[in-house]
Amino acid sequence: MSEKFYITTPIYYPSDKLHIGHTYCTVATDTMARYKRMQGCEVMFLTGTDEHGQKIEDKAREAGVTPQQFVDNIVEGPKGVKDLWKLMNVSYDRFIRTTDDYHVAAIQKIFRQMYDKGDIYKGTYKGKYCTPCESFWTESQLVDGKCPDCGRPVVDAEEEAYFFKLSKYSDRIRDLLENTDFLQPRSRVNEMIHNFIDPGLEDLCVSRTSFQWGIPVDFDPGHVVYVWIDALSNYITALGFQNGRYDDYAKFWPADVHFVGKEIVRFHSIIWPAMLMSLDQPLPKHVYGHGWLLLDGGKMSKSKGNVVDPYLLAQRYSADALRFFLLRSFPFGSDGNFSNELLIQTINTDLANDLGNLVSRTTAMAEKYFAGTLPAGQRADEALDGELTALASGLRDKYEEAMERYQFQDALSAVFQVIGRANKYIDENAPWALAKDMDANGPRLARVLYNLLETIRISAVLLTPFIPDTCAKIFDQVGACEGCRTWDSAKVWGSLSAAVTVKKGENLFPRIDMEKELAELEEAEAAAKKAALPAVEIEPAVEEPVDFDTFCKSDFRAVKVKACEAVKKSEKLLKFTLDDGTGTDRQILSGIHKFYEPEDLVGKTLVAIVNLPPRKMMGQVSSGMLLSAVHKEHGEEKLNLIMVDDAIPAGAKLC
Ligand code: ME8
């Protein structure tokens, strides 16, 4: 029977469209899943969305839709979570949504099981709550009085609530963290021990009553289950734990690894194992806390507005280029600074120059010198070939060692060291010089090209989990049969038949002109940002009532524009001379030059409020205010003066 491998990403909050930071973890998980499949493992790759909580409830209200409609749109809608994973070639086996019925029912059973065991009890919650993070904090955990995760203000919260006896599991968790390799990289262990275990684990508030968008506690309606209890359990409900929708819990649990971002390591390495201990279930084998993608030194996050759109980049450069960049440029355990320059430079250096050139030069030479098919009679030269063949033959072991540690960057470095060596091998052997005397040197030239093709083939097998589409093209170009594309064959030098036929294709990665591209990219990003803003944005209604008598004191009149001109030295102001029906001209100044040319307004019938106290603007008196309608279109302010039927006489009262 084949080995099982169960790997997960965090389940994403569909509170906004996903950004490239989210893509990072999913691409890493996908690469690991593909690698394990290639090795012959039976893989379960789970991802999904974490759809409950106050933040979603608030956002849905703002958008004027139900929470379910709101999350449906971000998960299933155009350019939603599922679309993004499709675009990025993410080969998940299962997708869980925490609003799925089977998950909801299972969470209720899980909550009850922990309650029946005596690990969940009722009490009063007094403490601090960070709404954006949906996290409770004790006073001592705050940093400068703010949320230790995101640095935003917290609010006082007090309510009747259920608590989970986290403190009961403190010693077992300490042992797990200190004495096993459960949590990786090791540096994260010290953080957890120092920040959470040493100060003493407090019981965790696991229900809320102040909002509704969550899974109700079935034996105490009015309480909804704390989102992290709901979310963490996805890793087992998605396999069928406490539900009949799936039945592979026994087969795949415990997970081999949960990949998670560093700010949620606390939940995965303390709360999650304690929950499983309470449920008497085995613990996952590993939790790996990866670093953040930073932009200008800060965490990329939607609430800070400094996000990079993976759609734009994948469509511009291909999913493979983006996947490669993410795992090649940053060590998985550490933070990394994202920049467009680094992205383009990585594509140019590794993919266009080193890999792309090697493939196109080698296949072009095989076509030019041998019409595409190498002759079987070839002459090896140990002194010239030995280093390259040894490096390529030993590559799989090096790569595997790095992949088993989740060190994607090291695995890629090993492959690119061999690719670099192969490019040097071309220069050392100068095929173009050998080709000058084919009678004498033909067999040697054939061997040089064969060695290059073999090196490319082995590299492509190992690059497949990272850049699957590109590698499929490379295999076709170098004439690799099915059996030459496998994990086993990556260890066997000489898998390609000697009389191999190549088929040069188009350039895998055309070189990008950095300066031109940066400028175009900036423009495209600005346009995409604008397009992503709501088409029409209208100011929310003022909820505070105004009493009728106060309202009636406002005197609105129809006024006719007799003259209109720009105010000197002001970019914004227009000066109106108006007939208000009194027989004396009224002067009003209005900051609307951005929206109207003065001459276009002469003769129009507008609406003014005329009993405002006069005020001075740029040295001129303004007696009243013209009414206009305002809104935003794609983030841009729009203004329309209220114009009424010209049949209405100047001075007519509006009521
Ligand atoms: O945390 N760089 O959801 P989420 C790298 N629903 N990774 C980043 C990142 C960045 N700039 N920004 C976000 C949640 N991430 C919970 C998970 S699991 C039971 C529940 C990562 O959508 C982040 O670190 O806020 C996290 O691992 C993942 O994206 C999902 O974040």
XYZ file of C-alpha atoms and ligand atoms in Angstrom:
686
model
C 0.000 0.000 0.000
C 1.274 3.481 -0.789
C 2.231 5.882 1.955
C -0.348 8.507 2.960
C 0.412 12.184 3.158
C -2.050 14.691 4.560
C -1.167 18.381 4.186
C -3.244 21.507 4.775
C -3.198 25.248 4.217
C -4.898 27.571 6.674
C -8.491 28.178 5.672
C -8.755 31.742 4.412
C -11.046 34.488 5.678
C -13.176 35.525 2.756
C -13.527 39.036 4.135
C -11.742 40.504 1.099
C -10.222 39.241 -2.111
C -7.020 37.299 -1.473
C -3.611 38.878 -2.046
C -0.218 37.469 -2.889
C 0.598 36.776 0.774
C -2.253 34.273 0.832
C -1.062 32.814 -2.448
C 2.366 32.181 -0.919
C 1.238 29.537 1.563
C -1.112 27.833 -0.884
C 1.568 27.595 -3.564
C 3.999 26.131 -1.027
C 1.413 23.574 0.057
C 0.589 22.725 -3.538
C 4.254 22.219 -4.359
C 4.684 19.900 -1.386
C 1.523 17.972 -2.348
C 2.727 17.556 -5.951
C 6.156 16.465 -4.730
C 4.637 13.801 -2.489
C 2.336 12.585 -5.274
C 5.341 12.356 -7.558
C 7.008 10.143 -4.958
C 4.005 7.844 -5.106
C 2.274 8.897 -1.884
C -1.482 8.949 -1.597
C -1.948 12.632 -0.881
C -4.792 14.530 0.718
C -4.322 18.267 0.173
C -6.955 20.277 1.999
C -7.691 23.961 1.693
C -10.810 26.053 2.192
C -12.381 29.093 3.742
C -13.104 30.217 7.289
C -16.408 31.995 6.882
C -17.801 32.885 10.289
C -17.202 35.736 12.714
C -18.009 39.297 13.494
C -15.791 40.777 10.803
C -17.723 38.986 8.058
C -21.032 39.936 9.670
C -19.950 43.609 9.710
C -18.645 43.572 6.143
C -21.823 41.969 4.843
C -23.906 44.619 6.576
C -21.776 47.369 5.003
C -22.249 45.753 1.600
C -26.003 45.429 2.142
C -26.091 41.649 1.663
C -26.470 38.651 3.965
C -23.266 37.157 5.392
C -23.865 34.009 3.341
C -24.242 35.999 0.116
C -21.142 37.970 1.024
C -18.922 34.924 1.518
C -20.430 33.062 -1.449
C -19.339 35.885 -3.692
C -15.766 35.975 -2.424
C -15.352 32.194 -2.401
C -17.231 31.124 -5.533
C -17.697 34.397 -7.425
C -15.602 35.864 -10.247
C -11.963 36.331 -9.246
C -12.840 34.666 -5.959
C -10.835 32.219 -3.895
C -11.612 29.186 -6.054
C -10.872 31.086 -9.260
C -7.524 32.165 -7.877
C -6.493 28.628 -6.985
C -7.488 27.510 -10.471
C -5.425 30.254 -12.035
C -2.439 29.360 -9.836
C -2.723 25.675 -10.743
C -3.416 24.654 -7.148
C -4.223 20.952 -7.106
C -6.184 20.671 -3.874
C -8.010 17.412 -3.234
C -10.686 18.874 -0.983
C -12.081 22.340 -0.304
C -13.920 22.953 2.947
C -16.159 25.915 3.679
C -16.984 26.325 7.362
C -20.547 27.189 6.371
C -20.928 23.692 4.861
C -23.743 21.873 6.677
C -21.685 18.842 7.607
C -19.013 21.027 9.218
C -21.577 23.049 11.170
C -23.178 19.895 12.586
C -19.782 18.381 13.395
C -18.668 21.514 15.287
C -21.763 21.320 17.461
C -20.887 17.733 18.326
C -17.244 18.619 18.976
C -18.256 21.474 21.286
C -20.650 19.180 23.173
C -18.049 16.419 23.445
C -15.587 18.825 25.092
C -18.394 20.147 27.333
C -19.460 16.635 28.372
C -15.878 15.863 29.252
C -15.863 18.856 31.613
C -13.294 20.757 29.529
C -15.792 23.474 28.573
C -17.629 25.357 31.341
C -19.755 28.517 31.616
C -18.384 31.740 33.102
C -18.156 35.490 32.516
C -15.721 36.861 30.030
C -13.996 40.093 30.927
C -11.130 41.131 28.790
C -9.924 42.669 25.590
C -11.046 41.808 22.116
C -9.449 42.647 18.783
C -12.281 42.781 16.272
C -10.229 42.590 13.059
C -8.269 39.557 14.352
C -11.254 38.075 16.172
C -8.936 37.341 19.075
C -9.429 37.638 22.800
C -6.490 38.880 24.796
C -5.686 39.281 28.449
C -4.330 42.599 29.657
C -0.856 41.105 30.067
C -0.719 39.909 26.480
C -1.330 43.345 24.976
C 1.614 45.234 23.545
C 1.420 48.943 24.416
C -2.258 48.357 25.158
C -2.872 47.127 21.603
C -3.441 43.796 19.909
C -0.091 41.935 19.927
C -0.793 40.451 16.476
C -1.824 43.448 14.440
C -1.074 46.438 16.682
C -4.597 47.815 16.428
C -6.670 49.028 19.392
C -8.635 46.460 21.373
C -11.994 46.962 23.058
C -13.229 45.989 26.532
C -15.557 43.053 26.398
C -17.699 41.453 29.101
C -20.304 38.800 28.553
C -21.529 35.407 29.689
C -19.437 32.874 27.867
C -18.175 29.320 27.726
C -14.530 28.654 28.515
C -12.180 25.913 27.440
C -9.812 24.584 30.117
C -6.676 25.319 28.172
C -4.705 25.620 31.421
C -5.315 21.927 32.122
C -3.191 20.981 29.107
C -0.333 23.378 29.773
C 2.245 20.771 30.837
C 1.466 18.441 27.952
C 1.726 21.299 25.462
C 5.040 22.446 26.934
C 6.352 18.920 26.601
C 5.095 18.677 23.023
C 6.787 21.908 22.043
C 10.034 21.483 23.927
C 10.688 17.793 23.472
C 9.403 16.924 20.007
C 9.751 18.338 16.512
C 5.999 19.069 16.375
C 6.498 22.800 15.768
C 8.922 24.014 13.124
C 11.080 25.926 12.494
C 12.597 25.583 15.937
C 12.742 29.351 16.485
C 8.952 29.402 16.699
C 9.085 27.077 19.720
C 10.969 29.618 21.789
C 8.425 32.292 20.876
C 5.529 30.120 22.020
C 7.174 29.028 25.264
C 8.342 32.509 26.153
C 5.214 34.442 25.173
C 2.445 32.044 26.133
C 3.474 28.967 28.133
C 5.880 30.571 30.608
C 3.448 33.366 31.652
C 0.873 30.584 32.288
C -1.881 29.474 29.931
C -5.253 30.905 30.811
C -8.565 29.264 29.995
C -9.880 30.326 26.627
C -13.194 32.004 25.976
C -14.867 29.830 23.330
C -18.322 31.318 22.791
C -19.765 34.724 21.975
C -23.207 36.246 22.392
C -22.678 39.684 20.848
C -23.085 38.635 17.212
C -24.891 35.921 15.320
C -22.787 34.927 12.334
C -21.317 31.753 13.729
C -22.198 28.197 14.616
C -24.774 28.173 17.444
C -24.018 26.163 20.574
C -26.892 23.715 20.160
C -27.563 23.286 23.881
C -27.442 27.037 24.583
C -28.775 29.045 21.631
C -27.687 32.675 21.725
C -24.076 31.541 22.068
C -22.054 31.037 18.929
C -18.867 28.973 18.899
C -15.646 31.013 18.919
C -14.348 31.168 15.351
C -11.011 29.537 16.114
C -12.672 26.417 17.586
C -14.814 26.326 14.457
C -11.906 27.004 12.087
C -9.236 24.703 13.546
C -11.617 21.764 13.547
C -11.848 21.990 9.748
C -8.749 19.813 9.515
C -10.680 16.857 10.923
C -14.278 17.569 9.898
C -13.097 17.688 6.258
C -12.093 14.048 6.662
C -15.416 13.036 8.181
C -14.783 13.474 11.917
C -18.201 13.624 13.606
C -20.005 13.684 10.243
C -21.040 11.346 7.492
C -20.046 13.472 4.532
C -16.543 11.966 4.293
C -15.066 8.761 5.614
C -11.303 9.096 5.390
C -10.537 10.286 8.899
C -9.027 6.944 9.914
C -7.047 6.864 6.702
C -5.462 10.336 6.765
C -5.478 11.594 10.342
C -3.130 12.616 11.907
C -2.010 15.216 9.382
C 1.598 15.089 8.291
C 1.863 18.852 8.365
C -0.180 22.020 8.724
C 1.458 24.912 6.871
C 0.480 28.181 8.585
C 1.615 31.797 8.702
C 3.631 32.793 11.736
C 0.889 34.907 13.357
C -1.398 31.895 13.647
C 1.208 29.512 15.028
C -0.186 30.198 18.507
C -3.567 28.788 17.539
C -2.073 25.758 15.815
C 0.590 24.830 18.321
C -1.241 25.520 21.597
C -5.011 25.652 21.177
C -5.308 23.032 18.444
C -3.305 20.301 20.209
C -5.165 21.052 23.458
C -8.498 20.640 21.646
C -7.361 17.328 20.199
C -6.156 16.192 23.629
C -9.573 17.056 25.009
C -11.192 15.058 22.191
C -8.760 12.163 22.813
C -7.543 12.317 19.230
C -3.989 11.987 17.881
C -2.033 15.182 17.237
C -0.816 16.326 13.813
C 2.780 15.307 13.181
C 4.020 18.811 12.351
C 3.016 22.439 12.264
C 5.265 24.625 10.121
C 5.074 28.382 10.715
C 6.192 30.206 7.593
C 7.194 33.854 7.334
C 5.354 36.801 5.823
C 5.670 38.519 2.502
C 6.419 42.111 3.321
C 5.845 45.184 1.245
C 8.004 48.185 2.101
C 9.020 46.384 5.287
C 5.460 45.841 6.642
C 3.141 42.835 6.461
C 1.089 42.856 3.326
C -2.505 42.978 4.422
C -5.784 44.180 3.012
C -6.576 46.331 6.013
C -3.327 48.254 5.477
C -4.141 48.612 1.801
C -0.634 47.540 0.730
C -1.540 44.384 -1.121
C -0.311 42.956 -4.399
C -2.860 41.369 -6.682
C -1.834 37.832 -7.676
C -4.309 37.876 -10.594
C -2.509 40.684 -12.285
C 0.918 39.104 -11.888
C -0.118 35.582 -12.862
C -1.905 36.845 -15.951
C 1.091 38.965 -16.941
C 3.898 36.492 -16.289
C 2.151 33.080 -15.965
C 1.225 31.135 -12.868
C 4.470 29.188 -13.096
C 6.625 32.309 -13.024
C 4.798 33.570 -9.957
C 4.859 30.190 -8.192
C 8.557 29.912 -8.864
C 9.333 33.420 -7.692
C 7.541 32.933 -4.368
C 9.436 29.795 -3.426
C 12.787 30.687 -5.000
C 13.195 34.135 -3.493
C 12.344 33.688 0.173
C 13.347 31.047 2.723
C 10.047 29.507 3.798
C 10.572 30.064 7.511
C 11.515 33.759 7.281
C 9.926 36.992 6.151
C 10.690 38.242 2.649
C 10.423 41.625 0.981
C 8.231 41.537 -2.109
C 9.015 43.894 -4.954
C 8.208 44.004 -8.642
C 11.933 44.411 -9.381
C 12.781 41.214 -7.548
C 10.004 39.363 -9.350
C 11.180 40.478 -12.804
C 14.815 39.919 -11.932
C 14.092 36.354 -10.770
C 12.162 35.597 -13.949
C 14.961 37.018 -16.076
C 17.872 35.427 -14.272
C 16.651 31.958 -13.415
C 13.821 31.244 -15.795
C 14.747 33.166 -18.954
C 18.567 33.157 -18.813
C 19.486 29.962 -17.015
C 16.671 27.481 -17.585
C 15.027 28.883 -20.728
C 18.319 29.448 -22.523
C 19.678 26.041 -21.648
C 16.611 24.359 -23.106
C 16.463 26.499 -26.226
C 20.217 26.357 -26.970
C 20.359 22.590 -26.488
C 17.299 21.768 -28.575
C 18.326 24.278 -31.254
C 21.757 22.658 -31.565
C 20.273 19.145 -31.731
C 18.038 20.312 -34.578
C 20.785 22.202 -36.341
C 23.529 19.571 -36.153
C 21.474 16.336 -36.186
C 18.105 17.329 -37.643
C 16.558 16.722 -34.221
C 17.554 13.085 -33.638
C 20.876 12.265 -31.978
C 22.906 9.397 -33.460
C 23.269 6.457 -31.074
C 27.007 6.256 -31.649
C 28.358 8.747 -29.113
C 31.728 9.407 -27.540
C 31.916 10.108 -23.829
C 34.840 11.927 -22.255
C 35.063 11.295 -18.533
C 37.377 14.237 -17.923
C 34.971 16.670 -19.547
C 31.646 15.037 -18.613
C 32.330 13.674 -15.139
C 31.464 16.714 -13.072
C 28.182 17.445 -14.810
C 26.951 13.857 -14.800
C 27.897 13.396 -11.146
C 26.106 16.584 -10.149
C 22.960 15.694 -12.091
C 22.949 12.106 -10.829
C 23.239 13.256 -7.224
C 20.688 16.029 -7.575
C 17.618 14.097 -6.491
C 19.110 13.208 -3.111
C 20.065 16.799 -2.389
C 16.677 18.038 -3.494
C 14.824 15.443 -1.457
C 16.771 16.293 1.666
C 15.724 19.946 1.326
C 12.106 19.170 0.447
C 11.706 16.913 3.474
C 12.640 19.938 5.587
C 10.160 22.123 3.630
C 13.111 24.180 2.412
C 11.845 24.982 -1.058
C 14.511 27.580 -1.653
C 17.328 25.099 -0.913
C 15.745 22.507 -3.205
C 15.581 25.061 -6.027
C 19.125 26.246 -5.378
C 20.355 22.681 -5.817
C 18.530 22.383 -9.160
C 19.783 25.746 -10.386
C 23.336 24.904 -9.434
C 23.140 21.995 -11.872
C 21.465 24.147 -14.531
C 24.252 26.710 -14.132
C 26.841 23.953 -14.445
C 25.178 22.741 -17.650
C 25.353 26.212 -19.189
C 29.054 26.327 -18.343
C 29.453 22.847 -19.858
C 28.192 24.218 -23.192
C 30.868 26.894 -23.169
C 33.581 24.424 -22.141
C 32.694 22.007 -24.921
C 31.932 24.607 -27.591
C 29.569 22.484 -29.708
C 29.802 25.009 -32.548
C 33.537 24.279 -32.818
C 32.965 20.513 -32.758
C 30.354 20.906 -35.502
C 32.996 22.256 -37.884
C 34.336 18.744 -38.407
C 31.374 16.388 -38.082
C 33.307 13.343 -39.378
C 35.816 13.553 -36.601
C 33.700 15.119 -33.877
C 30.092 14.095 -34.630
C 30.005 11.304 -31.981
C 31.495 13.645 -29.394
C 29.064 16.429 -30.251
C 26.173 13.963 -29.947
C 27.336 12.977 -26.472
C 27.654 16.597 -25.354
C 24.084 17.267 -26.433
C 22.855 14.041 -24.864
C 24.448 15.007 -21.540
C 22.731 18.357 -21.721
C 19.350 16.812 -22.511
C 19.700 14.355 -19.632
C 20.583 17.167 -17.248
C 17.570 19.154 -18.437
C 15.311 16.128 -18.070
C 16.391 15.380 -14.494
C 16.039 19.051 -13.565
C 12.565 19.175 -15.120
C 11.384 16.150 -13.116
C 12.424 17.892 -9.925
C 11.028 21.260 -10.997
C 7.642 19.772 -11.869
C 6.053 20.346 -8.440
C 7.065 24.025 -8.673
C 6.361 24.842 -12.327
C 4.214 22.027 -13.689
C 3.111 23.632 -16.967
C 6.628 24.646 -17.943
C 8.054 21.231 -17.167
C 5.441 19.517 -19.332
C 6.639 21.732 -22.207
C 10.285 20.964 -21.460
C 9.626 17.200 -21.478
C 8.010 17.531 -24.885
C 10.907 19.578 -26.216
C 13.633 17.211 -25.001
C 11.731 14.135 -26.165
C 11.230 12.636 -22.687
C 9.067 9.509 -22.728
C 6.536 8.945 -19.897
C 8.988 6.788 -17.987
C 11.608 9.554 -18.165
C 9.375 12.020 -16.337
C 9.081 10.111 -13.074
C 10.579 10.478 -9.634
C 12.399 7.161 -10.003
C 13.915 8.224 -13.301
C 15.350 11.392 -11.733
C 17.877 9.175 -9.996
C 18.826 7.220 -13.098
C 21.309 8.934 -15.383
C 20.811 7.698 -18.932
C 17.028 7.241 -18.852
C 16.615 9.158 -22.083
C 17.224 6.927 -25.091
C 20.543 7.700 -26.801
C 18.814 8.273 -30.144
C 16.423 10.776 -28.647
C 14.431 13.139 -30.882
C 13.997 16.710 -29.714
C 11.481 19.268 -30.832
C 12.446 22.855 -30.215
C 9.499 24.912 -29.052
C 8.948 28.564 -28.413
C 10.938 30.380 -25.737
C 9.774 29.250 -22.303
C 10.304 32.627 -20.660
C 10.994 35.614 -22.901
C 13.377 38.078 -21.300
C 11.614 41.078 -19.796
C 12.834 44.654 -20.267
C 13.014 45.705 -16.619
C 12.552 49.467 -16.969
C 9.750 49.336 -19.477
C 7.998 46.581 -17.598
C 8.192 48.334 -14.232
C 6.517 51.396 -15.701
C 3.794 49.354 -17.399
C 3.263 47.265 -14.313
C 2.807 50.316 -12.156
C 0.177 51.603 -14.553
C -1.580 48.231 -14.695
C -1.576 48.002 -10.903
C -3.063 51.455 -10.556
C -5.752 50.628 -13.132
C -6.541 47.306 -11.431
C -6.783 48.991 -8.043
C -9.187 51.525 -9.462
C -11.258 48.870 -11.194
C -11.427 46.897 -7.956
C -13.056 49.807 -6.166
C -16.848 49.725 -6.087
C -18.389 51.099 -9.287
C -20.617 53.417 -7.332
C -20.133 54.321 -3.701
C -22.749 56.215 -1.819
C -22.337 57.765 1.608
C -24.140 55.814 4.310
C -27.382 57.355 5.574
C -27.227 59.508 8.711
C -28.961 57.438 11.331
C -29.413 60.241 13.883
C -32.967 61.624 13.431
C -33.565 65.345 12.888
C -36.769 66.747 14.394
C -39.364 68.099 11.996
C -39.325 71.730 13.240
C -35.556 71.958 12.888
C -35.724 70.617 9.367
C -38.483 73.106 8.407
C -36.259 76.016 9.389
C -34.081 75.364 6.307
C -35.193 77.671 3.462
C -34.645 76.051 0.051
C -35.354 78.224 -3.040
C -35.129 77.875 -6.783
C -32.446 80.293 -8.109
C -31.483 81.246 -11.680
C -27.839 81.654 -12.664
C -27.388 85.185 -14.097
C -23.587 85.002 -14.205
C -20.895 82.600 -13.186
C -17.098 82.948 -13.155
C -14.014 81.358 -11.646
C -12.664 83.062 -8.509
C -9.170 84.431 -9.170
C -6.322 82.505 -7.479
C -8.645 79.666 -6.533
C -8.603 76.330 -8.335
C -11.888 75.221 -6.856
C -14.234 78.146 -6.403
C -16.898 79.408 -8.772
C -18.716 82.686 -8.053
C -22.447 82.672 -8.890
C -24.632 85.726 -9.360
C -28.151 84.499 -8.795
C -31.708 85.710 -9.213
C -33.482 84.484 -6.046
C -36.806 86.262 -6.777
C -36.185 89.076 -4.282
C -35.140 91.600 -6.925
C -31.623 91.828 -5.403
C -28.833 89.637 -6.779
C -27.529 86.945 -4.442
C -23.884 85.897 -4.507
C -22.917 82.325 -3.644
C -19.458 80.743 -3.877
C -19.158 77.043 -4.468
C -16.096 74.742 -4.704
C -17.198 72.895 -7.808
C -14.880 74.164 -10.573
C -13.468 70.637 -10.893
C -16.886 69.487 -12.097
C -18.243 72.409 -14.169
C -17.112 75.156 -16.539
C -18.761 78.454 -15.427
C -20.183 79.339 -18.859
C -22.107 76.051 -18.972
C -24.145 77.032 -15.939
C -25.491 80.427 -16.971
C -29.276 80.326 -17.359
C -29.733 77.125 -15.314
C -32.280 76.868 -12.496
C -30.599 75.495 -9.351
C -31.529 74.926 -5.717
C -29.971 76.931 -2.889
C -30.387 77.017 0.844
C -30.671 80.773 1.448
C -30.912 81.268 5.211
C -27.384 80.224 6.111
C -25.350 83.036 7.705
C -23.147 84.704 5.046
C -19.464 83.729 5.143
C -16.291 84.932 3.468
C -14.255 82.779 1.078
C -11.109 84.146 -0.645
C -12.168 87.611 0.414
C -15.658 87.335 -1.149
C -19.030 86.963 0.577
C -21.090 83.842 0.004
C -24.765 84.000 1.037
C -26.064 80.450 1.045
C -25.180 77.147 -0.514
C -26.052 75.409 -3.770
C -27.349 71.867 -3.462
C -25.690 69.038 -5.296
C -25.682 65.237 -5.332
C -22.367 63.546 -4.514
C -21.095 59.984 -4.878
C -17.923 58.114 -5.892
C -17.257 56.117 -9.042
C -14.283 53.722 -8.883
C -12.990 55.752 -5.982
C -13.293 59.062 -7.800
C -15.521 61.854 -6.478
C -18.478 62.832 -8.634
C -20.756 65.837 -8.175
C -23.942 66.929 -9.920
C -25.646 70.236 -9.152
C -29.343 69.849 -8.494
C -31.032 71.439 -11.510
C -34.773 71.856 -11.669
C -37.283 72.591 -14.407
C -36.649 76.033 -15.931
C -40.426 76.634 -15.741
C -40.019 77.014 -11.960
C -39.747 80.785 -11.211
C -36.781 82.213 -9.322
C -37.537 82.349 -5.595
C -40.066 79.484 -5.555
C -39.864 77.792 -2.161
C -39.032 74.093 -2.102
C -40.724 72.116 0.617
O -5.605 33.434 9.495
N 2.548 36.844 3.847
O -6.999 33.501 7.676
P -6.315 34.644 6.808
C 2.465 35.514 4.081
N -8.791 32.068 8.865
N 1.352 34.904 4.504
C 0.286 35.664 4.687
C 0.286 37.066 4.450
C 1.491 37.641 4.011
N 1.606 38.944 3.753
N -0.948 37.556 4.712
C -1.701 36.485 5.098
C -6.607 33.092 8.901
N -0.957 35.365 5.083
C -7.540 32.067 9.528
C -6.875 30.715 9.458
S -6.811 28.119 9.971
C -7.649 27.071 10.922
C -7.661 29.609 10.101
C -1.348 34.022 5.503
O -7.077 34.649 5.538
C -1.595 34.019 7.001
O -0.379 33.973 7.682
O -6.204 35.885 7.592
C -2.396 32.764 7.159
O -1.553 31.654 7.330
C -3.137 32.649 5.824
O -2.557 33.621 4.945
C -4.620 32.883 5.965
O -4.861 34.133 6.553
